[in-house]
Amino acid sequence: MKRTAKTVLAAIAVAGVTFGVSACSPSAPSEADGPLTVWVMGDSGANFETLVADSGIEVEVVAIPWDAIDEKLTTAVASGSGPDVLQIGLSKLATFAEAGALLPLDDLIADYPGLAPENFPAGVAGNATAVGGQMVSIPWVSDTRVLFTRTDILAENGIDAPPATWDELRADAKVLAARGEGQYGYYIPQWDAPLPIEMTWSMGGEVVDADGNVNFDTPEFNAAVDVYTGLYADGSVPTNSDFDQTQGFISGIAPMLVSGPYLGKGIQDAAPELDGKWQASPLPAGDGGSISLFAGSNLGVWFNTDQQEQSLKLLEYVSQPEQQLAWYGLTGELPTVTSALEDEGLNADPNVKVYTDQLATAKVLPIVAGWDGIVGTGLLDALNAIVLTGADRDESLATFYAAVDGLKVQ
């Protein structure tokens, strides 16, 4: 049972819903008995229960669909009654923090050496865990995007290596799409807002200017849009929104796509007969090199939990290198702890080595409140309108630029 917030400081908008909460963390709460309530995103609840079974900490795991988290957050913060520990997608970190939902951790982790920032790669602990200079979460799983190719199908069509640049990818995709009706060269998820941002980074651009303002009106973003829309114009990508990327890759209908390490596990589990017929390789490069996304998610402690000590113990337990590696074995999601990422056994798989190497140049999306709802949705609306409905490119992009005008990094 959680205590409700003591004061209401300001009204803020989360997922379009306005409500008020206290931004203050509780002082030295007494510990309650009973299991910790843990919110785990997606369908990994059973795996999380397996992971912590030997932790000595009793947990009650609640699986929250990714598309339901905004509503759950709104309700929980407004009532002051939420979980003890929760998983937070990086793109929502600023939104959760601004809602006052997360317990500040800077002054609490000294007694938990497993949570020390130096255990994580340089840049991750600060850039991907803090909002407004205050640590409000701990890195949990890494996710980066790489290029997956069906090397057998590429070879059958005269392509002897995965494309190293976006221009090569577009050319190769056109060749593969020419295999016949219902065949494509590449797959673009219509829900994947980070993809055009990764393309922009690889072109040498940024989506935030030197003053911290969100800004997509740049030559590099326009070059990324050229590649993105060009793949559709070439007929190289499917246009149906329900296309299944894993099955499309396994069947060979779409033998190239950009995704995270979890796709590799999905392929291994669903189609072991393809072993040796596919590979992961670095994200295609532009003038700025091969720059991918550092994504994944963090774990945080609810702002007014009455089991603060147990919650921090749980965070430290799952941050142990052996538990991080166990989670990869269960889910295909990469560790965040440096020693686990550098594990020789993990990197013995050449595809995994591609993932961990790509992380070295990966970048975090800007920490902006409402990023998913304003920037992500607006970006996809603009691009999908251009490629799926024939909307005017300049008008669609101008509408998007206006929608993000004034947004700043937290």
CSV table of C-alpha atoms in Angstrom, one decimal:
chain,number,residue,atom,x,y,z
A,1,MET,CA,0.0,0.0,0.0
A,2,LYS,CA,1.6,3.3,-1.1
A,3,ARG,CA,1.2,6.7,0.6
A,4,THR,CA,-0.4,9.4,-1.6
A,5,ALA,CA,1.6,12.5,-2.5
A,6,LYS,CA,1.5,15.2,0.1
A,7,THR,CA,1.3,18.3,-2.1
A,8,VAL,CA,0.4,19.3,-5.6
A,9,LEU,CA,3.1,21.6,-7.1
A,10,ALA,CA,2.0,22.0,-10.7
A,11,ALA,CA,-0.1,20.6,-13.4
A,12,ILE,CA,1.7,18.7,-16.1
A,13,ALA,CA,0.7,16.9,-19.3
A,14,VAL,CA,1.5,13.2,-19.8
A,15,ALA,CA,0.1,11.5,-22.9
A,16,GLY,CA,-2.3,14.4,-23.2
A,17,VAL,CA,-3.8,14.1,-19.7
A,18,THR,CA,-3.3,16.9,-17.2
A,19,PHE,CA,-2.8,16.1,-13.5
A,20,GLY,CA,-0.7,17.3,-10.6
A,21,VAL,CA,1.7,15.5,-8.3
A,22,SER,CA,4.4,16.3,-5.9
A,23,ALA,CA,7.9,16.4,-7.3
A,24,CYS,CA,9.4,15.7,-3.9
A,25,SER,CA,10.6,12.4,-2.8
A,26,PRO,CA,9.5,11.0,0.6
A,27,SER,CA,11.9,11.2,3.5
A,28,ALA,CA,13.2,7.9,5.0
A,29,PRO,CA,10.0,5.9,4.7
A,30,SER,CA,9.6,2.9,7.1
A,31,GLU,CA,9.7,-0.4,5.3
A,32,ALA,CA,6.5,-2.4,4.8
A,33,ASP,CA,6.1,-6.1,4.6
A,34,GLY,CA,4.9,-8.0,1.6
A,35,PRO,CA,6.1,-8.6,-1.9
A,36,LEU,CA,7.5,-5.8,-4.1
A,37,THR,CA,5.2,-4.8,-6.9
A,38,VAL,CA,7.2,-4.7,-10.1
A,39,TRP,CA,5.9,-3.3,-13.4
A,40,VAL,CA,7.6,-5.0,-16.3
A,41,MET,CA,6.9,-3.8,-19.8
A,42,GLY,CA,5.7,-6.1,-22.7
A,43,ASP,CA,5.5,-9.8,-22.3
A,44,SER,CA,8.6,-10.4,-20.2
A,45,GLY,CA,6.8,-10.8,-16.8
A,46,ALA,CA,7.4,-14.6,-16.6
A,47,ASN,CA,11.0,-14.2,-17.6
A,48,PHE,CA,11.5,-11.6,-14.8
A,49,GLU,CA,10.0,-13.9,-12.3
A,50,THR,CA,12.5,-16.6,-13.4
A,51,LEU,CA,15.4,-14.1,-13.1
A,52,VAL,CA,14.6,-13.0,-9.5
A,53,ALA,CA,13.5,-16.4,-8.2
A,54,ASP,CA,16.7,-16.9,-6.2
A,55,SER,CA,17.1,-13.3,-5.1
A,56,GLY,CA,15.6,-13.8,-1.7
A,57,ILE,CA,13.2,-10.9,-2.5
A,58,GLU,CA,9.5,-11.6,-2.9
A,59,VAL,CA,8.1,-9.9,-5.9
A,60,GLU,CA,4.7,-9.6,-7.6
A,61,VAL,CA,5.3,-8.9,-11.3
A,62,VAL,CA,2.7,-7.1,-13.3
A,63,ALA,CA,3.2,-7.1,-17.1
A,64,ILE,CA,2.1,-3.8,-18.7
A,65,PRO,CA,1.7,-3.6,-22.5
A,66,TRP,CA,3.9,-1.0,-24.0
A,67,ASP,CA,0.9,0.8,-25.5
A,68,ALA,CA,-0.8,1.0,-22.1
A,69,ILE,CA,1.9,2.6,-20.0
A,70,ASP,CA,0.8,6.2,-20.5
A,71,GLU,CA,-2.6,5.5,-19.1
A,72,LYS,CA,-1.2,3.4,-16.2
A,73,LEU,CA,1.2,6.2,-15.3
A,74,THR,CA,-1.5,8.8,-15.4
A,75,THR,CA,-3.7,6.9,-13.1
A,76,ALA,CA,-1.0,5.8,-10.7
A,77,VAL,CA,0.6,9.2,-10.3
A,78,ALA,CA,-2.7,10.9,-9.9
A,79,SER,CA,-3.7,8.5,-7.1
A,80,GLY,CA,-0.2,8.3,-5.6
A,81,SER,CA,-0.6,4.5,-5.6
A,82,GLY,CA,1.8,2.8,-8.0
A,83,PRO,CA,4.3,-0.1,-8.0
A,84,ASP,CA,7.6,-0.3,-6.0
A,85,VAL,CA,9.9,-0.8,-9.0
A,86,LEU,CA,9.1,-0.2,-12.6
A,87,GLN,CA,10.6,-0.6,-16.0
A,88,ILE,CA,10.9,2.6,-18.1
A,89,GLY,CA,11.6,2.9,-21.8
A,90,LEU,CA,14.3,5.5,-22.4
A,91,SER,CA,12.0,7.6,-24.6
A,92,LYS,CA,9.6,8.0,-21.7
A,93,LEU,CA,12.2,8.7,-19.0
A,94,ALA,CA,11.7,12.5,-19.1
A,95,THR,CA,7.9,12.1,-19.0
A,96,PHE,CA,8.0,9.8,-16.0
A,97,ALA,CA,10.5,12.2,-14.2
A,98,GLU,CA,8.4,15.3,-14.9
A,99,ALA,CA,5.4,13.5,-13.6
A,100,GLY,CA,7.2,13.1,-10.2
A,101,ALA,CA,6.8,9.3,-10.5
A,102,LEU,CA,10.5,8.4,-9.9
A,103,LEU,CA,12.5,8.5,-6.6
A,104,PRO,CA,15.7,10.5,-7.0
A,105,LEU,CA,18.6,8.1,-6.4
A,106,ASP,CA,21.7,10.2,-6.2
A,107,ASP,CA,21.8,10.2,-2.4
A,108,LEU,CA,20.6,6.6,-2.0
A,109,ILE,CA,22.9,4.4,-4.1
A,110,ALA,CA,26.1,4.8,-2.0
A,111,ASP,CA,25.1,1.8,0.0
A,112,TYR,CA,24.5,-0.2,-3.1
A,113,PRO,CA,27.8,-0.5,-5.0
A,114,GLY,CA,26.3,-2.6,-7.7
A,115,LEU,CA,24.3,0.5,-8.8
A,116,ALA,CA,27.4,2.8,-9.0
A,117,PRO,CA,27.6,4.7,-12.3
A,118,GLU,CA,31.1,3.5,-13.0
A,119,ASN,CA,29.7,-0.1,-13.5
A,120,PHE,CA,28.1,1.1,-16.7
A,121,PRO,CA,29.6,2.3,-20.0
A,122,ALA,CA,30.8,5.9,-20.1
A,123,GLY,CA,28.0,8.2,-21.1
A,124,VAL,CA,25.2,5.7,-20.4
A,125,ALA,CA,24.8,6.2,-16.7
A,126,GLY,CA,24.4,10.0,-17.0
A,127,ASN,CA,22.9,10.5,-20.5
A,128,ALA,CA,20.4,7.6,-20.2
A,129,THR,CA,19.5,7.6,-16.5
A,130,ALA,CA,19.2,11.2,-15.4
A,131,VAL,CA,16.8,14.1,-16.0
A,132,GLY,CA,17.7,17.7,-15.2
A,133,GLY,CA,21.0,16.5,-13.8
A,134,GLN,CA,19.3,14.2,-11.2
A,135,MET,CA,19.6,10.4,-11.4
A,136,VAL,CA,16.1,8.9,-11.4
A,137,SER,CA,16.8,5.4,-12.9
A,138,ILE,CA,19.3,2.6,-13.3
A,139,PRO,CA,20.3,1.1,-16.7
A,140,TRP,CA,18.6,-2.2,-17.1
A,141,VAL,CA,18.8,-3.5,-20.7
A,142,SER,CA,20.6,-2.2,-23.7
A,143,ASP,CA,19.1,-2.1,-27.2
A,144,THR,CA,20.9,-1.0,-30.3
A,145,ARG,CA,19.9,-1.3,-33.9
A,146,VAL,CA,21.9,-3.3,-36.5
A,147,LEU,CA,21.3,-4.5,-40.0
A,148,PHE,CA,20.0,-8.0,-40.4
A,149,THR,CA,20.5,-9.7,-43.8
A,150,ARG,CA,19.6,-13.0,-45.3
A,151,THR,CA,23.1,-13.6,-46.8
A,152,ASP,CA,21.9,-16.6,-48.7
A,153,ILE,CA,19.3,-14.6,-50.6
A,154,LEU,CA,21.6,-11.7,-51.2
A,155,ALA,CA,24.2,-14.1,-52.6
A,156,GLU,CA,21.7,-15.7,-54.9
A,157,ASN,CA,21.0,-12.2,-56.3
A,158,GLY,CA,24.6,-11.3,-56.9
A,159,ILE,CA,25.1,-9.3,-53.7
A,160,ASP,CA,28.2,-10.6,-52.0
A,161,ALA,CA,28.2,-8.6,-48.7
A,162,PRO,CA,25.7,-6.6,-46.6
A,163,PRO,CA,25.4,-3.0,-47.7
A,164,ALA,CA,27.8,-0.7,-45.9
A,165,THR,CA,26.1,2.6,-46.7
A,166,TRP,CA,22.5,3.8,-47.1
A,167,ASP,CA,23.0,4.3,-50.8
A,168,GLU,CA,24.2,0.7,-51.2
A,169,LEU,CA,21.2,-0.5,-49.1
A,170,ARG,CA,18.8,1.3,-51.4
A,171,ALA,CA,20.5,-0.1,-54.5
A,172,ASP,CA,20.6,-3.6,-53.1
A,173,ALA,CA,17.0,-3.4,-51.9
A,174,LYS,CA,15.9,-2.5,-55.4
A,175,VAL,CA,17.6,-5.6,-56.8
A,176,LEU,CA,16.0,-7.8,-54.2
A,177,ALA,CA,12.6,-6.4,-54.8
A,178,ALA,CA,12.9,-7.3,-58.5
A,179,ARG,CA,12.7,-11.0,-57.6
A,180,GLY,CA,9.0,-11.0,-58.4
A,181,GLU,CA,5.6,-10.0,-57.2
A,182,GLY,CA,5.2,-9.9,-53.4
A,183,GLN,CA,9.0,-9.8,-52.9
A,184,TYR,CA,10.8,-6.9,-51.3
A,185,GLY,CA,14.3,-5.9,-50.5
A,186,TYR,CA,13.9,-4.1,-47.2
A,187,TYR,CA,11.4,-3.6,-44.4
A,188,ILE,CA,10.6,-0.3,-42.7
A,189,PRO,CA,8.3,-0.6,-39.7
A,190,GLN,CA,5.7,2.2,-39.9
A,191,TRP,CA,5.9,2.5,-36.1
A,192,ASP,CA,9.7,2.9,-35.9
A,193,ALA,CA,10.3,6.6,-35.2
A,194,PRO,CA,14.0,6.2,-34.3
A,195,LEU,CA,15.0,4.9,-37.8
A,196,PRO,CA,15.0,8.2,-39.6
A,197,ILE,CA,16.8,9.7,-36.7
A,198,GLU,CA,19.5,7.1,-36.9
A,199,MET,CA,19.7,7.8,-40.6
A,200,THR,CA,20.1,11.6,-39.8
A,201,TRP,CA,22.9,10.8,-37.3
A,202,SER,CA,24.7,8.7,-39.9
A,203,MET,CA,24.5,11.5,-42.4
A,204,GLY,CA,26.4,13.6,-39.9
A,205,GLY,CA,23.5,15.6,-38.5
A,206,GLU,CA,21.7,16.1,-35.2
A,207,VAL,CA,18.1,16.5,-34.2
A,208,VAL,CA,18.9,18.9,-31.4
A,209,ASP,CA,20.8,22.2,-32.0
A,210,ALA,CA,23.6,23.7,-29.9
A,211,ASP,CA,21.1,25.4,-27.6
A,212,GLY,CA,19.2,22.2,-26.8
A,213,ASN,CA,16.3,22.9,-29.1
A,214,VAL,CA,14.7,20.1,-31.1
A,215,ASN,CA,15.4,20.9,-34.7
A,216,PHE,CA,14.9,18.6,-37.7
A,217,ASP,CA,15.0,21.3,-40.4
A,218,THR,CA,18.6,20.4,-41.5
A,219,PRO,CA,20.3,19.2,-44.7
A,220,GLU,CA,21.2,15.9,-43.0
A,221,PHE,CA,17.6,15.2,-42.0
A,222,ASN,CA,16.5,15.9,-45.5
A,223,ALA,CA,19.1,13.5,-46.8
A,224,ALA,CA,17.7,10.9,-44.5
A,225,VAL,CA,14.2,11.6,-45.8
A,226,ASP,CA,15.5,11.1,-49.3
A,227,VAL,CA,16.7,7.6,-48.5
A,228,TYR,CA,13.5,6.8,-46.5
A,229,THR,CA,11.1,7.9,-49.1
A,230,GLY,CA,13.2,6.6,-51.9
A,231,LEU,CA,13.0,3.0,-50.7
A,232,TYR,CA,9.2,3.3,-51.0
A,233,ALA,CA,9.4,5.0,-54.3
A,234,ASP,CA,11.5,2.1,-55.6
A,235,GLY,CA,8.9,-0.4,-54.5
A,236,SER,CA,11.4,-2.0,-52.2
A,237,VAL,CA,9.4,-2.1,-49.0
A,238,PRO,CA,5.9,-3.5,-48.1
A,239,THR,CA,3.2,-0.9,-47.4
A,240,ASN,CA,0.9,-3.0,-45.3
A,241,SER,CA,1.0,-1.9,-41.7
A,242,ASP,CA,0.6,-5.4,-40.3
A,243,PHE,CA,3.7,-6.8,-42.0
A,244,ASP,CA,5.5,-9.2,-39.6
A,245,GLN,CA,9.2,-8.5,-39.7
A,246,THR,CA,10.3,-11.7,-38.2
A,247,GLN,CA,8.3,-13.9,-40.5
A,248,GLY,CA,9.1,-11.7,-43.4
A,249,PHE,CA,12.8,-12.1,-42.8
A,250,ILE,CA,12.5,-15.9,-42.2
A,251,SER,CA,10.4,-16.4,-45.3
A,252,GLY,CA,12.8,-14.2,-47.3
A,253,ILE,CA,10.0,-11.8,-48.4
A,254,ALA,CA,12.0,-9.0,-46.8
A,255,PRO,CA,15.6,-10.2,-46.5
A,256,MET,CA,17.0,-7.0,-45.1
A,257,LEU,CA,15.9,-4.9,-42.1
A,258,VAL,CA,17.1,-2.9,-39.2
A,259,SER,CA,16.2,-4.2,-35.7
A,260,GLY,CA,17.5,-5.0,-32.3
A,261,PRO,CA,19.2,-8.1,-30.9
A,262,TYR,CA,15.9,-9.5,-29.8
A,263,LEU,CA,15.2,-10.2,-33.5
A,264,GLY,CA,18.3,-12.5,-33.6
A,265,LYS,CA,16.9,-14.5,-30.8
A,266,GLY,CA,13.5,-14.6,-32.5
A,267,ILE,CA,15.1,-16.0,-35.7
A,268,GLN,CA,17.2,-18.6,-33.8
A,269,ASP,CA,14.1,-19.8,-31.9
A,270,ALA,CA,11.7,-19.8,-34.8
A,271,ALA,CA,13.9,-20.9,-37.6
A,272,PRO,CA,17.1,-22.8,-36.4
A,273,GLU,CA,17.4,-24.2,-40.0
A,274,LEU,CA,18.5,-20.7,-41.1
A,275,ASP,CA,21.7,-20.9,-39.0
A,276,GLY,CA,24.5,-19.7,-41.2
A,277,LYS,CA,22.2,-18.1,-43.7
A,278,TRP,CA,21.8,-14.8,-42.0
A,279,GLN,CA,24.0,-12.3,-40.2
A,280,ALA,CA,24.0,-9.1,-38.3
A,281,SER,CA,26.2,-6.3,-39.5
A,282,PRO,CA,26.7,-2.6,-38.5
A,283,LEU,CA,24.1,-0.1,-39.4
A,284,PRO,CA,24.7,1.4,-42.9
A,285,ALA,CA,26.8,4.5,-42.8
A,286,GLY,CA,26.6,8.0,-44.3
A,287,ASP,CA,29.0,10.8,-44.2
A,288,GLY,CA,28.8,10.7,-40.4
A,289,GLY,CA,29.7,7.0,-40.1
A,290,SER,CA,27.6,4.1,-38.7
A,291,ILE,CA,25.6,5.7,-35.9
A,292,SER,CA,22.9,3.6,-34.2
A,293,LEU,CA,20.4,4.1,-31.4
A,294,PHE,CA,21.2,3.4,-27.7
A,295,ALA,CA,17.8,2.3,-26.6
A,296,GLY,CA,16.5,-0.2,-24.2
A,297,SER,CA,15.1,0.6,-20.8
A,298,ASN,CA,15.9,1.4,-17.2
A,299,LEU,CA,14.5,0.4,-13.8
A,300,GLY,CA,13.3,3.0,-11.4
A,301,VAL,CA,11.8,3.2,-7.9
A,302,TRP,CA,8.3,4.7,-7.4
A,303,PHE,CA,8.4,8.1,-5.7
A,304,ASN,CA,6.6,7.1,-2.6
A,305,THR,CA,7.3,3.4,-2.2
A,306,ASP,CA,7.1,2.1,1.3
A,307,GLN,CA,9.7,-0.6,0.4
A,308,GLN,CA,12.6,1.6,-0.6
A,309,GLU,CA,15.4,-0.6,0.8
A,310,GLN,CA,14.0,-3.8,-0.8
A,311,SER,CA,13.5,-2.0,-4.1
A,312,LEU,CA,17.1,-0.8,-4.2
A,313,LYS,CA,18.2,-4.3,-3.3
A,314,LEU,CA,16.3,-5.7,-6.2
A,315,LEU,CA,17.8,-3.2,-8.6
A,316,GLU,CA,21.3,-4.2,-7.3
A,317,TYR,CA,20.5,-7.9,-7.7
A,318,VAL,CA,19.5,-7.6,-11.4
A,319,SER,CA,22.5,-5.4,-12.0
A,320,GLN,CA,24.9,-8.2,-11.2
A,321,PRO,CA,26.8,-9.3,-14.3
A,322,GLU,CA,25.6,-12.9,-14.0
A,323,GLN,CA,22.0,-11.8,-13.8
A,324,GLN,CA,22.5,-9.5,-16.8
A,325,LEU,CA,23.8,-12.4,-18.8
A,326,ALA,CA,21.0,-14.6,-17.6
A,327,TRP,CA,18.5,-12.0,-18.8
A,328,TYR,CA,20.1,-12.0,-22.2
A,329,GLY,CA,19.8,-15.8,-22.3
A,330,LEU,CA,16.1,-15.5,-21.4
A,331,THR,CA,15.1,-12.7,-23.7
A,332,GLY,CA,17.9,-11.8,-26.2
A,333,GLU,CA,18.1,-8.3,-24.6
A,334,LEU,CA,21.6,-7.0,-24.1
A,335,PRO,CA,23.2,-6.2,-20.7
A,336,THR,CA,24.0,-2.7,-19.6
A,337,VAL,CA,26.7,-3.5,-17.1
A,338,THR,CA,30.2,-3.1,-18.7
A,339,SER,CA,31.6,-6.3,-17.4
A,340,ALA,CA,28.6,-8.3,-18.8
A,341,LEU,CA,28.9,-6.5,-22.2
A,342,GLU,CA,32.5,-7.5,-22.4
A,343,ASP,CA,32.0,-11.1,-21.4
A,344,GLU,CA,33.9,-13.4,-23.6
A,345,GLY,CA,31.2,-16.0,-23.7
A,346,LEU,CA,28.6,-13.4,-24.8
A,347,ASN,CA,30.9,-12.1,-27.5
A,348,ALA,CA,31.9,-15.5,-28.9
A,349,ASP,CA,28.9,-15.3,-31.1
A,350,PRO,CA,29.9,-13.0,-34.1
A,351,ASN,CA,26.4,-11.6,-34.3
A,352,VAL,CA,26.5,-10.6,-30.7
A,353,LYS,CA,29.9,-9.0,-31.2
A,354,VAL,CA,28.3,-6.8,-33.9
A,355,TYR,CA,25.7,-5.7,-31.3
A,356,THR,CA,28.2,-4.9,-28.6
A,357,ASP,CA,30.5,-3.1,-31.1
A,358,GLN,CA,27.6,-1.1,-32.4
A,359,LEU,CA,26.8,0.1,-28.9
A,360,ALA,CA,30.2,1.9,-28.8
A,361,THR,CA,28.9,4.4,-31.4
A,362,ALA,CA,25.2,4.4,-30.4
A,363,LYS,CA,23.5,7.6,-29.2
A,364,VAL,CA,20.6,8.2,-26.9
A,365,LEU,CA,17.5,9.9,-28.1
A,366,PRO,CA,17.1,13.4,-26.6
A,367,ILE,CA,15.6,13.4,-23.2
A,368,VAL,CA,12.5,15.4,-23.9
A,369,ALA,CA,9.1,15.1,-22.1
A,370,GLY,CA,6.5,13.8,-24.4
A,371,TRP,CA,9.0,12.7,-27.0
A,372,ASP,CA,7.0,9.7,-28.1
A,373,GLY,CA,3.7,11.6,-28.4
A,374,ILE,CA,5.0,14.8,-30.0
A,375,VAL,CA,8.2,14.1,-31.8
A,376,GLY,CA,7.9,10.4,-32.6
A,377,THR,CA,4.2,10.5,-33.6
A,378,GLY,CA,4.7,13.7,-35.6
A,379,LEU,CA,7.7,12.3,-37.4
A,380,LEU,CA,5.9,9.1,-38.4
A,381,ASP,CA,2.8,11.0,-39.4
A,382,ALA,CA,4.8,13.1,-41.8
A,383,LEU,CA,6.8,10.4,-43.3
A,384,ASN,CA,3.9,7.9,-43.6
A,385,ALA,CA,1.7,10.5,-45.2
A,386,ILE,CA,4.4,11.1,-47.8
A,387,VAL,CA,5.1,7.5,-48.7
A,388,LEU,CA,1.7,5.9,-48.1
A,389,THR,CA,-0.8,8.6,-49.2
A,390,GLY,CA,1.3,10.7,-51.6
A,391,ALA,CA,1.1,13.8,-49.4
A,392,ASP,CA,3.3,16.8,-50.4
A,393,ARG,CA,6.7,16.3,-49.0
A,394,ASP,CA,7.4,19.9,-48.2
A,395,GLU,CA,4.0,20.6,-46.6
A,396,SER,CA,4.2,17.4,-44.5
A,397,LEU,CA,7.7,18.2,-43.2
A,398,ALA,CA,6.7,21.9,-42.5
A,399,THR,CA,3.8,20.7,-40.4
A,400,PHE,CA,6.2,18.4,-38.4
A,401,TYR,CA,8.8,21.2,-37.9
A,402,ALA,CA,6.1,23.5,-36.5
A,403,ALA,CA,4.8,20.8,-34.2
A,404,VAL,CA,8.2,20.3,-32.5
A,405,ASP,CA,9.2,24.0,-32.5
A,406,GLY,CA,9.9,25.1,-28.9
A,407,LEU,CA,10.7,21.6,-27.5
A,408,LYS,CA,13.9,21.5,-25.6
A,409,VAL,CA,16.1,18.9,-24.0
A,410,GLN,CA,15.5,18.5,-20.2
